[in-house]
Amino acid sequence: MDISVVIPVYNEEASLNPLYERLKKTLQEINRSYEIIFIDDGSKDQSWRVLKHLKEKDENIKLIRFTRNFGQTAAISAGFEYAKGEIIVGMDADLQNDPGDIPHFLAKIEEGYDLVSGWRRHRKDTLLTRKLPSWIANWLISKITGVKLHDYGCSLKAYRSWVIKNIHLYGEMHRFIPALAKWCGASITEIEVRHHPRRFGQTKYGLSRTLKVILDLITVKFLLSYSTKPLHFFGIPGILSSLVGFLICSYLSLLKFFYHIQLSQRPLLLLGILLIFIGIQFISLGLLGELAIRIYHETQRKSIYVIKEIIE
Ligand code: UDP
Ligand code: MG
């Protein structure tokens, strides 16, 4: 299998037929073996019936159906897990992405990139609730993860399958795939894609998504930088805090024992003790973290590296 296209579907009944027609046209022109995987994420409309109709006509279609709505990240993960193609293409079901762009993605992969991300340069969404928060989020994510992309939110992306098979997604992390892929050692690039206004159905997200993205960003940064060394992360502020607390307390002890000054009037004493305790807390947290990552890696047999090739 050469190409797997993975498409999450949640209440998109009206888009599915036109999407399939365009996708089929593009994929047939490329002239390589392909599969289209639709994941019905607990749709409440007729999406599943429409999908089953399509499946009857075309055996390149694979269908996965969830028992309820588990969210876009879960749907994408299920599709990725199932995909057998050497190249995996992800896109939305709502026709906002253009299937006609897929050949450009494949060309970039052919050039040697492991991950190609779409950039909706002329994005057709509302300014205040979608585009503005997205600009801020993209800037922040680029700064903090060090993977500079204009558009993390674009679902239209292509991956070599090894990249995807090395990434495990939780929560709403699909947006951070490029950052996680960088950890795997993938080479990443972006290309401009067309973007269309939503014609059918409704968007599933509101403004609250921005806050979630920022919280997720903290998780990703932690995972990428410190997940294998939590004691380094918590230990350094811990040591500094304890040290300052210790110095303060030593100074106050000097005053007390050599100059016989009363300490009951010195708020500095509280600060000193507080800092020592905060330091101990931080170090304990780091140690717990060390314990947690061992459990995490060993129970999941998750390795702390990704091998490109072995020559014996
Ligand atoms: N989607 C999904 N499960 C959800 C929410 C969304 O499978 O819980 C799918 C949805 O059907 C679409 C894609 O994820 O194919 C992107 O959703 P949407 O277009 O609403 O997001 P937007 O483009 O507005 O950011
Ligand atoms: Mg959309």
PDB file of N, CA, C and O and ligand atoms in Angstrom, residues 92 94 96 198, ligand 2:
ATOM      1  N   ASP A  92      -9.406  16.974   6.836  1.00  0.00           N
ATOM      2  CA  ASP A  92     -10.744  17.082   7.413  1.00  0.00           C
ATOM      3  C   ASP A  92     -11.802  16.583   6.436  1.00  0.00           C
ATOM      4  O   ASP A  92     -11.574  16.517   5.233  1.00  0.00           O
ATOM      5  N   ASP A  94     -14.713  18.155   6.061  1.00  0.00           N
ATOM      6  CA  ASP A  94     -15.715  19.199   5.809  1.00  0.00           C
ATOM      7  C   ASP A  94     -15.472  19.987   4.522  1.00  0.00           C
ATOM      8  O   ASP A  94     -16.087  21.022   4.318  1.00  0.00           O
ATOM      9  N   GLN A  96     -13.087  21.815   3.747  1.00  0.00           N
ATOM     10  CA  GLN A  96     -12.310  23.054   3.891  1.00  0.00           C
ATOM     11  C   GLN A  96     -10.903  22.845   3.333  1.00  0.00           C
ATOM     12  O   GLN A  96     -10.293  23.762   2.812  1.00  0.00           O
ATOM     13  N   ARG A 198     -16.499  26.752   5.125  1.00  0.00           N
ATOM     14  CA  ARG A 198     -17.313  25.561   5.379  1.00  0.00           C
ATOM     15  C   ARG A 198     -18.652  25.705   4.667  1.00  0.00           C
ATOM     16  O   ARG A 198     -19.357  26.675   4.857  1.00  0.00           O
TER      17      ARG A 198
HETATM   18 MG    MG B   2     -13.200  22.634   9.361  1.00  0.00          MG
END
